[in-house]
GROMACS .gro file of C-alpha atoms in nm:
model
  399
    1MET     CA    1   0.023  -0.003  -0.002
    2PRO     CA    2   0.321   0.261   0.067
    3ASP     CA    3   0.394   0.196  -0.299
    4ASP     CA    4   0.085   0.223  -0.453
    5SER     CA    5   0.102   0.572  -0.646
    6SER     CA    6  -0.264   0.543  -0.686
    7ALA     CA    7  -0.363   0.518  -0.340
    8PRO     CA    8  -0.632   0.834  -0.300
    9ARG     CA    9  -0.423   0.984  -0.010
   10ALA     CA   10  -0.289   1.352   0.080
   11SER     CA   11  -0.082   1.452   0.364
   12ALA     CA   12  -0.309   1.455   0.698
   13VAL     CA   13  -0.127   1.699   0.893
   14PRO     CA   14  -0.207   1.748   1.223
   15ARG     CA   15  -0.366   2.059   1.357
   16GLY     CA   16  -0.271   2.336   1.583
   17ALA     CA   17  -0.442   2.370   1.937
   18THR     CA   18  -0.689   2.640   1.816
   19GLU     CA   19  -0.781   2.481   1.522
   20ARG     CA   20  -0.836   2.154   1.695
   21ALA     CA   21  -1.069   2.324   1.958
   22PHE     CA   22  -1.274   2.554   1.681
   23LEU     CA   23  -1.303   2.209   1.502
   24SER     CA   24  -1.405   2.037   1.815
   25VAL     CA   25  -1.673   2.295   1.919
   26VAL     CA   26  -1.824   2.270   1.578
   27GLN     CA   27  -1.826   1.870   1.607
   28ARG     CA   28  -1.986   1.867   1.958
   29GLN     CA   29  -2.245   2.175   1.900
   30GLY     CA   30  -2.269   2.226   1.522
   31PRO     CA   31  -2.438   2.344   1.315
   32ILE     CA   32  -2.324   2.610   1.468
   33ALA     CA   33  -2.211   2.980   1.345
   34ALA     CA   34  -1.845   3.113   1.439
   35GLY     CA   35  -1.971   3.382   1.652
   36GLY     CA   36  -2.126   3.116   1.870
   37VAL     CA   37  -1.746   2.903   1.838
   38ALA     CA   38  -1.617   3.234   1.933
   39ARG     CA   39  -1.807   3.281   2.294
   40SER     CA   40  -1.737   2.918   2.342
   41LEU     CA   41  -1.391   2.942   2.299
   42GLY     CA   42  -1.313   3.303   2.409
   43LEU     CA   43  -1.241   3.437   2.061
   44SER     CA   44  -1.283   3.756   1.892
   45ALA     CA   45  -1.511   3.766   1.617
   46GLN     CA   46  -1.261   3.859   1.341
   47ALA     CA   47  -1.018   3.552   1.510
   48ALA     CA   48  -1.314   3.287   1.468
   49SER     CA   49  -1.418   3.422   1.125
   50VAL     CA   50  -1.022   3.425   1.006
   51LEU     CA   51  -1.020   3.076   1.128
   52SER     CA   52  -1.367   2.957   0.997
   53ARG     CA   53  -1.231   3.098   0.635
   54ALA     CA   54  -0.870   2.906   0.652
   55LEU     CA   55  -1.070   2.561   0.779
   56GLU     CA   56  -1.318   2.565   0.515
   57ALA     CA   57  -1.068   2.645   0.225
   58ASP     CA   58  -0.906   2.338   0.403
   59GLY     CA   59  -1.195   2.142   0.313
   60LEU     CA   60  -1.217   2.028   0.706
   61ILE     CA   61  -1.583   2.263   0.758
   62LEU     CA   62  -1.886   2.386   0.545
   63ARG     CA   63  -2.079   2.647   0.523
   64GLY     CA   64  -2.461   2.605   0.560
   65ALA     CA   65  -2.717   2.832   0.404
   66PRO     CA   66  -2.790   3.172   0.591
   67VAL     CA   67  -3.027   3.189   0.878
   68ARG     CA   68  -3.156   3.535   0.919
   69GLY     CA   69  -3.286   3.679   1.231
   70ARG     CA   70  -3.424   3.947   1.313
   71VAL     CA   71  -3.161   4.217   1.294
   72GLY     CA   72  -2.814   4.193   1.188
   73LYS     CA   73  -2.615   3.977   0.968
   74PRO     CA   74  -2.766   3.641   0.837
   75SER     CA   75  -2.602   3.360   1.054
   76ILE     CA   76  -2.397   3.124   0.853
   77PRO     CA   77  -2.408   2.772   1.025
   78LEU     CA   78  -2.087   2.553   0.981
   79THR     CA   79  -2.029   2.191   1.033
   80LEU     CA   80  -1.768   1.900   0.969
   81ALA     CA   81  -1.708   1.810   0.634
   82PRO     CA   82  -1.769   1.456   0.583
   83ASP     CA   83  -1.545   1.419   0.298
   84GLY     CA   84  -1.262   1.645   0.483
   85LEU     CA   85  -1.038   1.401   0.648
   86PHE     CA   86  -1.099   0.995   0.681
   87SER     CA   87  -0.950   0.731   0.888
   88LEU     CA   88  -0.933   0.345   0.917
   89GLY     CA   89  -0.987   0.167   1.223
   90LEU     CA   90  -0.921  -0.226   1.295
   91ARG     CA   91  -1.060  -0.434   1.564
   92ILE     CA   92  -0.913  -0.782   1.647
   93GLY     CA   93  -1.157  -0.996   1.815
   94ARG     CA   94  -1.109  -1.390   1.863
   95ARG     CA   95  -1.312  -1.498   1.622
   96ARG     CA   96  -1.298  -1.236   1.348
   97ALA     CA   97  -1.131  -0.904   1.269
   98ASP     CA   98  -1.325  -0.584   1.129
   99LEU     CA   99  -1.137  -0.299   0.919
  100VAL     CA  100  -1.372  -0.016   0.883
  101LEU     CA  101  -1.297   0.347   0.696
  102MET     CA  102  -1.470   0.637   0.867
  103ASP     CA  103  -1.501   1.031   0.755
  104PHE     CA  104  -1.488   1.298   0.982
  105VAL     CA  105  -1.851   1.319   1.075
  106GLY     CA  106  -1.817   0.934   1.196
  107GLY     CA  107  -1.962   0.783   0.895
  108VAL     CA  108  -1.872   0.426   0.804
  109ARG     CA  109  -1.774   0.431   0.459
  110GLY     CA  110  -1.661   0.067   0.432
  111THR     CA  111  -1.603  -0.203   0.618
  112GLU     CA  112  -1.422  -0.534   0.540
  113THR     CA  113  -1.404  -0.857   0.787
  114LEU     CA  114  -1.176  -1.167   0.810
  115SER     CA  115  -1.330  -1.465   1.006
  116TYR     CA  116  -1.061  -1.725   1.189
  117ALA     CA  117  -1.053  -2.004   1.423
  118TRP     CA  118  -0.774  -1.752   1.633
  119PRO     CA  119  -0.609  -1.462   1.541
  120THR     CA  120  -0.231  -1.460   1.437
  121PRO     CA  121  -0.001  -1.150   1.355
  122SER     CA  122   0.049  -1.317   0.985
  123GLY     CA  123  -0.345  -1.349   0.903
  124ILE     CA  124  -0.377  -0.979   1.080
  125GLU     CA  125  -0.134  -0.831   0.829
  126THR     CA  126  -0.213  -1.011   0.512
  127PHE     CA  127  -0.583  -0.918   0.588
  128VAL     CA  128  -0.507  -0.550   0.654
  129GLY     CA  129  -0.269  -0.579   0.322
  130GLY     CA  130  -0.541  -0.630   0.116
  131ALA     CA  131  -0.853  -0.487   0.257
  132ALA     CA  132  -0.680  -0.136   0.320
  133PRO     CA  133  -0.613  -0.051  -0.038
  134ARG     CA  134  -0.975  -0.179  -0.112
  135LEU     CA  135  -1.126   0.057   0.122
  136THR     CA  136  -0.908   0.339   0.058
  137GLY     CA  137  -0.965   0.307  -0.309
  138MET     CA  138  -1.338   0.380  -0.274
  139LEU     CA  139  -1.201   0.763  -0.209
  140ALA     CA  140  -1.126   1.057  -0.411
  141GLN     CA  141  -0.799   1.139  -0.534
  142GLY     CA  142  -0.635   1.316  -0.268
  143ALA     CA  143  -0.842   1.194   0.006
  144ARG     CA  144  -0.683   1.274   0.353
  145ILE     CA  145  -0.634   0.980   0.553
  146ALA     CA  146  -0.538   1.023   0.919
  147GLY     CA  147  -0.425   0.714   1.029
  148LEU     CA  148  -0.520   0.380   1.138
  149GLY     CA  149  -0.641   0.305   1.467
  150ILE     CA  150  -0.615  -0.078   1.621
  151ALA     CA  151  -0.826  -0.207   1.899
  152ALA     CA  152  -0.690  -0.526   2.035
  153PRO     CA  153  -0.721  -0.751   2.362
  154PHE     CA  154  -0.439  -0.714   2.563
  155GLU     CA  155  -0.190  -0.993   2.614
  156LEU     CA  156  -0.374  -1.264   2.383
  157TRP     CA  157  -0.118  -1.519   2.473
  158ASN     CA  158  -0.266  -1.538   2.787
  159TRP     CA  159  -0.578  -1.685   2.624
  160LEU     CA  160  -0.490  -2.031   2.519
  161ASP     CA  161  -0.734  -2.228   2.695
  162GLN     CA  162  -1.029  -2.029   2.633
  163LEU     CA  163  -0.917  -1.991   2.269
  164GLY     CA  164  -0.850  -2.318   2.200
  165ALA     CA  165  -0.506  -2.213   1.978
  166PRO     CA  166  -0.208  -2.367   1.937
  167ARG     CA  167   0.055  -2.268   2.175
  168ALA     CA  168   0.295  -2.186   1.930
  169GLU     CA  169   0.094  -1.978   1.718
  170MET     CA  170  -0.069  -1.757   2.043
  171GLU     CA  171   0.306  -1.704   2.141
  172VAL     CA  172   0.402  -1.503   1.828
  173TRP     CA  173   0.191  -1.218   2.004
  174ARG     CA  174   0.421  -1.181   2.302
  175ASP     CA  175   0.725  -1.033   2.052
  176ALA     CA  176   0.479  -0.890   1.797
  177ASP     CA  177   0.489  -0.495   1.754
  178LEU     CA  178   0.161  -0.484   1.566
  179ALA     CA  179   0.175  -0.113   1.555
  180ALA     CA  180   0.483  -0.082   1.355
  181ARG     CA  181   0.398  -0.389   1.138
  182MET     CA  182   0.055  -0.188   1.074
  183ALA     CA  183   0.249   0.169   0.984
  184ALA     CA  184   0.487  -0.049   0.742
  185ILE     CA  185   0.195  -0.229   0.560
  186THR     CA  186  -0.052   0.095   0.532
  187GLY     CA  187   0.226   0.375   0.516
  188LEU     CA  188  -0.021   0.558   0.763
  189PRO     CA  189   0.047   0.693   1.151
  190VAL     CA  190  -0.099   0.407   1.394
  191THR     CA  191  -0.263   0.407   1.738
  192GLU     CA  192  -0.329   0.130   1.948
  193GLY     CA  193  -0.542   0.043   2.226
  194ASN     CA  194  -0.729  -0.204   2.415
  195ASP     CA  195  -1.004  -0.335   2.251
  196ALA     CA  196  -1.280  -0.317   2.519
  197THR     CA  197  -1.175   0.050   2.629
  198LEU     CA  198  -1.233   0.140   2.234
  199ALA     CA  199  -1.567  -0.037   2.246
  200CYS     CA  200  -1.672   0.211   2.520
  201CYS     CA  201  -1.493   0.464   2.329
  202GLY     CA  202  -1.696   0.418   2.054
  203GLU     CA  203  -2.015   0.385   2.259
  204GLN     CA  204  -1.952   0.738   2.407
  205VAL     CA  205  -1.898   0.899   2.097
  206PHE     CA  206  -2.166   0.767   1.850
  207GLY     CA  207  -2.394   0.572   2.067
  208ARG     CA  208  -2.590   0.573   2.403
  209GLY     CA  209  -2.284   0.717   2.579
  210ARG     CA  210  -2.360   1.054   2.407
  211GLU     CA  211  -2.606   1.148   2.622
  212LEU     CA  212  -2.420   1.046   2.941
  213ALA     CA  213  -2.114   1.200   3.151
  214ASN     CA  214  -2.061   0.918   3.386
  215PHE     CA  215  -2.106   0.538   3.298
  216ALA     CA  216  -1.950   0.194   3.343
  217TYR     CA  217  -1.925   0.032   3.028
  218PHE     CA  218  -1.978  -0.382   3.007
  219PHE     CA  219  -1.906  -0.547   2.668
  220VAL     CA  220  -1.952  -0.928   2.662
  221GLY     CA  221  -1.756  -1.056   2.364
  222ALA     CA  222  -1.566  -1.414   2.361
  223PHE     CA  223  -1.426  -1.256   2.682
  224VAL     CA  224  -1.622  -0.955   2.891
  225GLY     CA  225  -1.451  -0.649   2.938
  226GLY     CA  226  -1.506  -0.295   2.964
  227GLY     CA  227  -1.459   0.093   3.027
  228ILE     CA  228  -1.503   0.388   3.208
  229VAL     CA  229  -1.629   0.714   3.091
  230LEU     CA  230  -1.576   0.979   3.401
  231ASP     CA  231  -1.690   1.349   3.368
  232GLY     CA  232  -1.759   1.293   2.985
  233ARG     CA  233  -1.362   1.161   2.925
  234LEU     CA  234  -1.271   0.797   2.862
  235PHE     CA  235  -1.083   0.719   3.173
  236GLU     CA  236  -0.779   0.490   3.057
  237GLY     CA  237  -0.563   0.448   3.350
  238ALA     CA  238  -0.178   0.484   3.371
  239ASP     CA  239  -0.120   0.180   3.156
  240GLY     CA  240  -0.433   0.253   2.916
  241ASN     CA  241  -0.586  -0.044   3.074
  242ALA     CA  242  -0.876   0.092   3.313
  243GLY     CA  243  -1.175  -0.071   3.320
  244ALA     CA  244  -1.022  -0.437   3.287
  245PHE     CA  245  -1.368  -0.550   3.414
  246GLY     CA  246  -1.293  -0.936   3.282
  247SER     CA  247  -1.013  -0.939   3.560
  248LEU     CA  248  -1.239  -0.842   3.880
  249PRO     CA  249  -1.272  -1.129   4.122
  250VAL     CA  250  -1.557  -1.310   4.157
  251GLU     CA  251  -1.694  -1.611   4.439
  252ARG     CA  252  -1.781  -1.919   4.349
  253GLU     CA  253  -1.922  -2.188   4.613
  254GLY     CA  254  -1.788  -1.956   4.859
  255ARG     CA  255  -1.451  -1.959   4.727
  256LEU     CA  256  -1.232  -1.668   4.554
  257GLY     CA  257  -0.987  -1.728   4.291
  258HIS     CA  258  -1.177  -1.725   3.999
  259GLN     CA  259  -1.255  -1.407   3.766
  260LEU     CA  260  -1.524  -1.238   3.548
  261ILE     CA  261  -1.375  -1.362   3.252
  262ASP     CA  262  -1.446  -1.709   3.374
  263HIS     CA  263  -1.858  -1.636   3.402
  264ALA     CA  264  -1.972  -1.422   3.205
  265SER     CA  265  -1.811  -1.464   2.855
  266ILE     CA  266  -1.944  -1.610   2.533
  267TYR     CA  267  -1.678  -1.871   2.496
  268LEU     CA  268  -1.863  -2.019   2.773
  269LEU     CA  269  -2.169  -2.040   2.578
  270GLU     CA  270  -1.985  -2.170   2.253
  271ARG     CA  271  -1.825  -2.464   2.484
  272ARG     CA  272  -2.161  -2.583   2.559
  273LEU     CA  273  -2.305  -2.521   2.245
  274VAL     CA  274  -2.030  -2.748   2.083
  275GLU     CA  275  -2.028  -2.989   2.356
  276ALA     CA  276  -2.398  -3.041   2.285
  277GLY     CA  277  -2.334  -3.039   1.911
  278ARG     CA  278  -2.544  -2.741   1.820
  279ILE     CA  279  -2.238  -2.499   1.684
  280GLY     CA  280  -1.926  -2.630   1.485
  281ARG     CA  281  -1.604  -2.603   1.668
  282ASN     CA  282  -1.483  -2.287   1.466
  283ASP     CA  283  -1.823  -2.126   1.420
  284ASP     CA  284  -1.863  -1.771   1.498
  285LEU     CA  285  -2.141  -1.765   1.728
  286ALA     CA  286  -2.184  -1.400   1.736
  287GLY     CA  287  -2.273  -1.356   1.379
  288MET     CA  288  -2.542  -1.653   1.399
  289ASP     CA  289  -2.916  -1.653   1.494
  290TRP     CA  290  -2.934  -1.721   1.869
  291THR     CA  291  -3.319  -1.814   1.868
  292GLY     CA  292  -3.255  -2.193   1.849
  293PHE     CA  293  -3.051  -2.254   2.156
  294ASN     CA  294  -3.321  -2.287   2.426
  295GLY     CA  295  -3.243  -2.442   2.774
  296ILE     CA  296  -2.844  -2.388   2.701
  297LEU     CA  297  -2.876  -2.003   2.631
  298GLY     CA  298  -3.077  -1.941   2.925
  299ASP     CA  299  -2.869  -2.128   3.138
  300TRP     CA  300  -2.596  -1.884   3.032
  301LEU     CA  301  -2.805  -1.590   3.047
  302ASP     CA  302  -2.873  -1.651   3.400
  303ARG     CA  303  -2.497  -1.727   3.537
  304THR     CA  304  -2.405  -1.428   3.310
  305ALA     CA  305  -2.658  -1.201   3.473
  306ARG     CA  306  -2.584  -1.275   3.827
  307HIS     CA  307  -2.197  -1.229   3.786
  308LEU     CA  308  -2.235  -0.896   3.592
  309ALA     CA  309  -2.487  -0.771   3.894
  310SER     CA  310  -2.233  -0.840   4.135
  311ALA     CA  311  -1.947  -0.689   3.908
  312ALA     CA  312  -2.176  -0.382   3.865
  313ILE     CA  313  -2.205  -0.289   4.227
  314SER     CA  314  -1.829  -0.318   4.246
  315VAL     CA  315  -1.776  -0.086   4.023
  316THR     CA  316  -2.043   0.126   4.150
  317ALA     CA  317  -1.875   0.123   4.537
  318VAL     CA  318  -1.576   0.236   4.369
  319LEU     CA  319  -1.667   0.473   4.085
  320ALA     CA  320  -2.039   0.600   4.185
  321VAL     CA  321  -2.110   0.575   3.811
  322PRO     CA  322  -2.476   0.636   3.795
  323THR     CA  323  -2.512   0.419   3.506
  324ILE     CA  324  -2.402   0.081   3.359
  325VAL     CA  325  -2.411   0.036   2.991
  326LEU     CA  326  -2.409  -0.342   2.872
  327ASP     CA  327  -2.328  -0.406   2.507
  328GLY     CA  328  -2.197  -0.730   2.357
  329SER     CA  329  -2.141  -0.971   2.058
  330PHE     CA  330  -2.480  -1.088   2.029
  331PRO     CA  331  -2.812  -1.031   1.877
  332PRO     CA  332  -3.012  -0.724   2.010
  333GLU     CA  333  -3.289  -0.921   2.134
  334ILE     CA  334  -3.022  -1.096   2.367
  335ARG     CA  335  -2.863  -0.795   2.443
  336THR     CA  336  -3.240  -0.665   2.611
  337ARG     CA  337  -3.245  -1.019   2.753
  338LEU     CA  338  -2.974  -0.984   2.922
  339ALA     CA  339  -3.006  -0.584   3.034
  340ASP     CA  340  -3.302  -0.689   3.179
  341LEU     CA  341  -3.179  -1.003   3.376
  342VAL     CA  342  -2.886  -0.787   3.498
  343ALA     CA  343  -3.146  -0.464   3.621
  344LYS     CA  344  -3.379  -0.775   3.803
  345ARG     CA  345  -3.075  -0.884   3.992
  346LEU     CA  346  -2.920  -0.556   4.095
  347ARG     CA  347  -3.278  -0.481   4.248
  348ARG     CA  348  -3.266  -0.800   4.469
  349MET     CA  349  -2.877  -0.702   4.542
  350GLU     CA  350  -2.798  -0.563   4.903
  351THR     CA  351  -2.714  -0.205   4.811
  352ARG     CA  352  -2.615  -0.024   5.166
  353GLY     CA  353  -2.432   0.263   5.132
  354LEU     CA  354  -2.442   0.270   4.767
  355THR     CA  355  -2.714   0.477   4.466
  356PRO     CA  356  -2.790   0.163   4.286
  357PRO     CA  357  -2.702   0.230   3.902
  358GLU     CA  358  -2.939   0.225   3.609
  359VAL     CA  359  -2.896  -0.062   3.340
  360ILE     CA  360  -2.910   0.044   2.984
  361GLU     CA  361  -2.852  -0.120   2.652
  362GLY     CA  362  -2.586  -0.014   2.441
  363SER     CA  363  -2.623   0.061   2.049
  364LEU     CA  364  -2.300  -0.082   1.852
  365GLY     CA  365  -2.250  -0.432   1.912
  366ARG     CA  366  -1.960  -0.579   1.795
  367MET     CA  367  -1.852  -0.287   1.568
  368ALA     CA  368  -1.802  -0.066   1.869
  369GLY     CA  369  -1.443  -0.143   1.924
  370ALA     CA  370  -1.379  -0.088   1.556
  371LEU     CA  371  -1.545   0.259   1.547
  372GLY     CA  372  -1.335   0.352   1.843
  373SER     CA  373  -1.042   0.304   1.724
  374ALA     CA  374  -1.110   0.467   1.377
  375TYR     CA  375  -1.207   0.758   1.593
  376GLN     CA  376  -0.811   0.774   1.747
  377PRO     CA  377  -0.670   0.886   1.466
  378ILE     CA  378  -0.942   1.201   1.395
  379VAL     CA  379  -0.888   1.292   1.734
  380ARG     CA  380  -0.552   1.309   1.809
  381GLY     CA  381  -0.441   1.535   1.495
  382TYR     CA  382  -0.772   1.702   1.472
  383LEU     CA  383  -1.018   1.766   1.765
  384MET     CA  384  -0.948   1.802   2.154
  385PRO     CA  385  -0.900   1.519   2.405
  386GLU     CA  386  -1.241   1.597   2.567
  387ALA     CA  387  -1.387   1.485   2.212
  388GLY     CA  388  -1.266   1.116   2.284
  389ALA     CA  389  -0.999   0.904   2.429
  390ARG     CA  390  -0.614   0.944   2.452
  391PRO     CA  391  -0.419   0.691   2.232
  392ALA     CA  392  -0.232   0.440   2.407
  393ILE     CA  393   0.019   0.417   2.148
  394GLN     CA  394   0.117   0.604   1.815
  395ARG     CA  395   0.354   0.490   1.572
  396SER     CA  396   0.498   0.694   1.274
  397ALA     CA  397   0.444   0.538   0.961
  398ALA     CA  398   0.723   0.354   0.791
  399ARG     CA  399   0.992   0.522   0.551
   0.00000   0.00000   0.00000
């Protein structure tokens, strides 16, 4: 891809702080007149006008039709230009990888998917090497691409038993510098973060999290994980792994020593369905119709809800979040059933000293991580941190 002279790409130069602040206000409040942006940022009307015209000339914002008021000059609303900037987002899951092309306003212009029994670095490289040019090839010549964001589980090599993958193949992940490899393949700057954390970012920016300033996010994928939003910002912690709810200890038969990941993950349902002959060992359950799984599914939902409710109380005790957002790699009707079960469990639990959280459904499903990862290069270079998560790692494109 770096050597393809026909690639529709122009230099995506990160903007200065004032320009990023201007674009962030337009993103969050638009359509908005330059005067409104000036008031939000404490700029003079002249400075805001100069900035708006420069950003318009650079193709990053659009001017709408004048809106006439009772007195004075008509107001001209500003919005971000969808075609002004693009980015790629790669989510690496336990059963499949998704690569999305996103525009400046968060619209998904294209998606490519790779299914597998387990992920390997070489398989991901081959996939991205073919899919990225196909996606960017849909764009006009000279379209700017801010970079590639990657959402991947931390320490993939630690989940051998759950994945049923050969040790030798998974151990390759231990020394794989995925960000550097993707930079070399695509010729783009690369940001990298935890998959569940970036799924939380996706929900915060593009889903129901837009309405919430503080919430804890549980994502029930092949393994359960999560994320935290406090005061409107994604909280990642010192190592980028805050909200690692899958590692929360849970009690079983009066003994500690198990983690939430061992009791509230989809791989547990997959295992029982395989043993019962209902699905194949390497089937992608997340993409299937679950209506025929009956008793096995009901048992899994009850068990998962019980442990998620307990985890939600623990998280609430520490963070005092008023809302739990629940999503996962399952059909929407399963998400509704699980959220209802968790809410019912919470109403029966001991909550002295706490304000029990409300449980609501997420809205993005298995694409949350891909959307959150695609948003990272846009935030890093063109918006302010308040508009999205801080990327954990950034690599420059290989030369």
